[in-house]
C-alpha positions as protocol buffer text, in pm:
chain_id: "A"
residue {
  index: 1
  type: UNK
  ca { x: 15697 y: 2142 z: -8356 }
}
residue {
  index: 2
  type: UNK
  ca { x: 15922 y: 1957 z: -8255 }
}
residue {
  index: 3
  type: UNK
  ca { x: 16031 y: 1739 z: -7926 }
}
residue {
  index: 4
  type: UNK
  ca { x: 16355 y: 1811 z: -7726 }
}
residue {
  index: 5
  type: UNK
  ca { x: 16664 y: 1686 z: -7890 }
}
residue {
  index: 6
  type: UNK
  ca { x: 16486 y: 1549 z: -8157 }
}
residue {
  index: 7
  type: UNK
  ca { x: 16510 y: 1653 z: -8515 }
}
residue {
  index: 8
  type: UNK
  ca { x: 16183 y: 1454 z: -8666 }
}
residue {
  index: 9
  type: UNK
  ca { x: 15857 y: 1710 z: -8674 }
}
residue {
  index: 10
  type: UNK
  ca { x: 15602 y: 1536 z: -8448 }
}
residue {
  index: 11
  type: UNK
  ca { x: 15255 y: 1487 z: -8544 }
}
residue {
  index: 12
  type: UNK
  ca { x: 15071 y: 1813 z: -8564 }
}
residue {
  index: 13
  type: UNK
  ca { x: 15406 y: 1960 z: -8746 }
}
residue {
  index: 14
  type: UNK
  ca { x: 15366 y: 1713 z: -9000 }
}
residue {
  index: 15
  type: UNK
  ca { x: 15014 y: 1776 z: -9069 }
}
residue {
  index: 16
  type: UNK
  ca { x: 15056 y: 2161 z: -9083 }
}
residue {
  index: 17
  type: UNK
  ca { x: 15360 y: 2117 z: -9336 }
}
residue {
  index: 18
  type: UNK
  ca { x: 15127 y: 1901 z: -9559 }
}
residue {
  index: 19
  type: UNK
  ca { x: 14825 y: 2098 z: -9554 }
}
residue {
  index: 20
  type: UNK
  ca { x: 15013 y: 2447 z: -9613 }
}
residue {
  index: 21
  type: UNK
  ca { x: 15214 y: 2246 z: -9904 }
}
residue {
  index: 22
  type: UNK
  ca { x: 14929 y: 2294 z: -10198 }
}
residue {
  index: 23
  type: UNK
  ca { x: 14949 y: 2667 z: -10151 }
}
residue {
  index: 24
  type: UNK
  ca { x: 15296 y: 2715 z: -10104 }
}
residue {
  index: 25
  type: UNK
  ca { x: 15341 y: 2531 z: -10510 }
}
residue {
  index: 26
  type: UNK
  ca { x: 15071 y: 2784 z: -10631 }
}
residue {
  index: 27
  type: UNK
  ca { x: 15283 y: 3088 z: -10513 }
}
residue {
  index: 28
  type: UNK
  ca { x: 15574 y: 3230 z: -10699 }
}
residue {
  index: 29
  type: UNK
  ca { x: 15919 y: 3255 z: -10591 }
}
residue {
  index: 30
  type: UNK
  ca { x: 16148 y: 3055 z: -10380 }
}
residue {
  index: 31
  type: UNK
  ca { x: 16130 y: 2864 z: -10048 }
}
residue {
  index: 32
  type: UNK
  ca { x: 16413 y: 2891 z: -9760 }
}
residue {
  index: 33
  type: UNK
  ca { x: 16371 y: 2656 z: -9469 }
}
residue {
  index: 34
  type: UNK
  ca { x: 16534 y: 2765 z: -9153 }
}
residue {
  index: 35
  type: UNK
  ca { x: 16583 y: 2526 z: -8825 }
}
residue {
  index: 36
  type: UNK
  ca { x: 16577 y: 2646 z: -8471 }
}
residue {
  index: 37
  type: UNK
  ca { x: 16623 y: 2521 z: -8120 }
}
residue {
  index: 38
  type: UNK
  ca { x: 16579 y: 2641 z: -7780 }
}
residue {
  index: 39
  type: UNK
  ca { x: 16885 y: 2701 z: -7560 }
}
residue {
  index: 40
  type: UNK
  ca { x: 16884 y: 2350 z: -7367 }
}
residue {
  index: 41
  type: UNK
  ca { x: 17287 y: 2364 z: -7341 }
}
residue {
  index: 42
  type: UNK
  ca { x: 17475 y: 2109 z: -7529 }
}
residue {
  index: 43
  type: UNK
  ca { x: 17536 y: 1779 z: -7347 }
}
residue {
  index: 44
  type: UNK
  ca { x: 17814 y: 1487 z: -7482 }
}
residue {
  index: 45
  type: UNK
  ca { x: 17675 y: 1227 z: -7678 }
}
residue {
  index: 46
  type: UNK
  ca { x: 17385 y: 1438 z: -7791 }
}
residue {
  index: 47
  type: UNK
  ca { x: 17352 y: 1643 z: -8103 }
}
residue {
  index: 48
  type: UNK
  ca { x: 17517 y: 2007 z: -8080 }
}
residue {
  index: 49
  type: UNK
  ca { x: 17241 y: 2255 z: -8138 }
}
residue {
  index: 50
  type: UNK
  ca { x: 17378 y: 2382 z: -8493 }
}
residue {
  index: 51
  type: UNK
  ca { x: 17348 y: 2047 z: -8575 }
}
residue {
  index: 52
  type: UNK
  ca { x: 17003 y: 1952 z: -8460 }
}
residue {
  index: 53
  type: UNK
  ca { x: 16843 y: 2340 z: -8578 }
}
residue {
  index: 54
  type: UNK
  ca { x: 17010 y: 2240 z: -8935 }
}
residue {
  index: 55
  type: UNK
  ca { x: 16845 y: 1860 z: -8906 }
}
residue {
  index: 56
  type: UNK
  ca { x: 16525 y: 1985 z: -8838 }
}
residue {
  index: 57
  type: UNK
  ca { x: 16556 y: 2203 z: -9139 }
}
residue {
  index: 58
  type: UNK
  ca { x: 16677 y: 1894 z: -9381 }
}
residue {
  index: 59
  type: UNK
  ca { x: 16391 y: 1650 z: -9225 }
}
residue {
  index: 60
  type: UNK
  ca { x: 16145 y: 1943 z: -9290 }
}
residue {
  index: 61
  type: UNK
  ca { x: 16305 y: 2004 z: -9661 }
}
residue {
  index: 62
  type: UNK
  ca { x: 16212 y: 1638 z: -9717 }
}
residue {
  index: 63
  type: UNK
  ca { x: 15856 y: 1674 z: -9604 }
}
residue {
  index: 64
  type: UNK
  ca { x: 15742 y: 1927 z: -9819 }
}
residue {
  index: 65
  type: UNK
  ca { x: 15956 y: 1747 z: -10124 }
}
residue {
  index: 66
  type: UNK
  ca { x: 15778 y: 1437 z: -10076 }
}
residue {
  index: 67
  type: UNK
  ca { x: 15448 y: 1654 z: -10042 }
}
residue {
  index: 68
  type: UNK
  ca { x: 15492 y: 1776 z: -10418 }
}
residue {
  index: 69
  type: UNK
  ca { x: 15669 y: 2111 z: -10388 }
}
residue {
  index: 70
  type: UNK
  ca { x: 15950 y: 2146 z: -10646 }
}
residue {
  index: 71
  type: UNK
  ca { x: 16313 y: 2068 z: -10524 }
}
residue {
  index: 72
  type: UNK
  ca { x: 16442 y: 2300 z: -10774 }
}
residue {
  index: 73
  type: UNK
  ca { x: 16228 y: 2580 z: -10614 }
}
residue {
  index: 74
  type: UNK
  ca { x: 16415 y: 2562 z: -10287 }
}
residue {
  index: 75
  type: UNK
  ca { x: 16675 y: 2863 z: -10217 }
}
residue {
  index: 76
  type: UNK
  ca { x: 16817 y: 2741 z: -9874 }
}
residue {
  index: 77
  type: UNK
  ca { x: 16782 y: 2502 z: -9612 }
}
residue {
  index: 78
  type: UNK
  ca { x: 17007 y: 2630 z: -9311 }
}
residue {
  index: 79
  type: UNK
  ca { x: 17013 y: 2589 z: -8904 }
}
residue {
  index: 80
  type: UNK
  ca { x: 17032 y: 2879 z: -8622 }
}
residue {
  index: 81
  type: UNK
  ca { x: 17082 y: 2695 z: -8362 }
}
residue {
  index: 82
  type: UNK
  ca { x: 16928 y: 2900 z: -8081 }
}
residue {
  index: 83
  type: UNK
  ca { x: 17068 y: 3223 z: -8215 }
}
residue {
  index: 84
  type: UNK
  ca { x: 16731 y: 3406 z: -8312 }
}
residue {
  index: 85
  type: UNK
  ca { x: 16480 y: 3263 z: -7992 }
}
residue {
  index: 86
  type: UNK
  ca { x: 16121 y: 3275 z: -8055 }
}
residue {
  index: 87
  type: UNK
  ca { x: 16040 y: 3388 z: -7689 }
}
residue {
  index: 88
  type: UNK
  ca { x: 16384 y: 3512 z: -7552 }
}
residue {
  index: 89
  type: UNK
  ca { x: 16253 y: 3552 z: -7212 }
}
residue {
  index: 90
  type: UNK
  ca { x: 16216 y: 3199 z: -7210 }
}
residue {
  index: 91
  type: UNK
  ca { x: 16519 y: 3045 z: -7375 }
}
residue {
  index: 92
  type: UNK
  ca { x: 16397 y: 2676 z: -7316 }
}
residue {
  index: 93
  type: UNK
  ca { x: 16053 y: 2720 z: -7375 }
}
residue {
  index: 94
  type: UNK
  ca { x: 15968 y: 2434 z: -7659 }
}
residue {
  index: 95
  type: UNK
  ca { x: 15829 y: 2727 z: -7885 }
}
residue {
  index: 96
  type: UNK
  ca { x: 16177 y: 2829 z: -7936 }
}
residue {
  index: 97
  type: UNK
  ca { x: 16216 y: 2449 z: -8154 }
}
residue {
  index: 98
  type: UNK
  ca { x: 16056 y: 2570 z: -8477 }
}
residue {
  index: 99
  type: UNK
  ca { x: 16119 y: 2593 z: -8816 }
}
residue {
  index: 100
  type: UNK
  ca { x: 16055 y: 2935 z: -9067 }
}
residue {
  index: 101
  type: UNK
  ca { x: 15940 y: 2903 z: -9395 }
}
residue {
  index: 102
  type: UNK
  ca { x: 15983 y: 3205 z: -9604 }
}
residue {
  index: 103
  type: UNK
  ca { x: 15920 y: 3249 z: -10030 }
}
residue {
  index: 104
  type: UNK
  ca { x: 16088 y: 3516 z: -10143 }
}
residue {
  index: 105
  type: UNK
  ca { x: 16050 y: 3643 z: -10525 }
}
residue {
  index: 106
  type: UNK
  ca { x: 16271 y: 3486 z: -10798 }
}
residue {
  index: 107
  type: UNK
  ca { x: 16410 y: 3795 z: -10958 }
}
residue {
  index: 108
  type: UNK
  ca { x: 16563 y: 3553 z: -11201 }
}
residue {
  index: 109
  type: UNK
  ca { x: 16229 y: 3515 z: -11394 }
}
């Protein structure tokens, strides 16, 4: 989803965000958006992984904003850094640089 040490979705990303978008405003509840990376180790000068997993997250947030789902519908936007690996058995493997949308019920309606 995304390239290494960059926090911009790339192409197909984009188009996957926009075309799940309609369907996501038709359900109920609210949307957290959670940023990951793989474990490529921190290097000076370059984004810390906290910071990039919680980028992608924000740049992602914005996407699916701009695609018509309801700001005040979001719950959280947060980063994991590489704390929660996709495929653990391969820490850099670019699956690991996703992002997790979840809707959970809004028990306040």
């Amino acid at each position: 989803m995304f390239a290494l040490g960059k926090s911009t979705p790339d192409a197909h990303a984009v188009q996957l965000i926009k075309a799940i978008v309609p369907y996501l405003e038709k359900l109920h509840g609210k949307l957290s958006i959670a940023g990951y990376t793989d474990a490529t180790p921190y290097r000076p000068g370059q984004m810390s992984n906290w910071s990039l997993s919680s980028a992608r997250a924000v740049a992602v947030r914005d996407l699916v904003v701009q695609n018509g789902f309801p700001d005040g519908r979001l719950k959280s936007v947060s980063g994991y850094a590489d704390r929660n690996l996709f495929d653990p058995t391969q820490p850099l493997n670019p699956r690991n640089r996703r992002i997790v949308l979840v809707l959970s019920p809004d028990i306040s309606q």
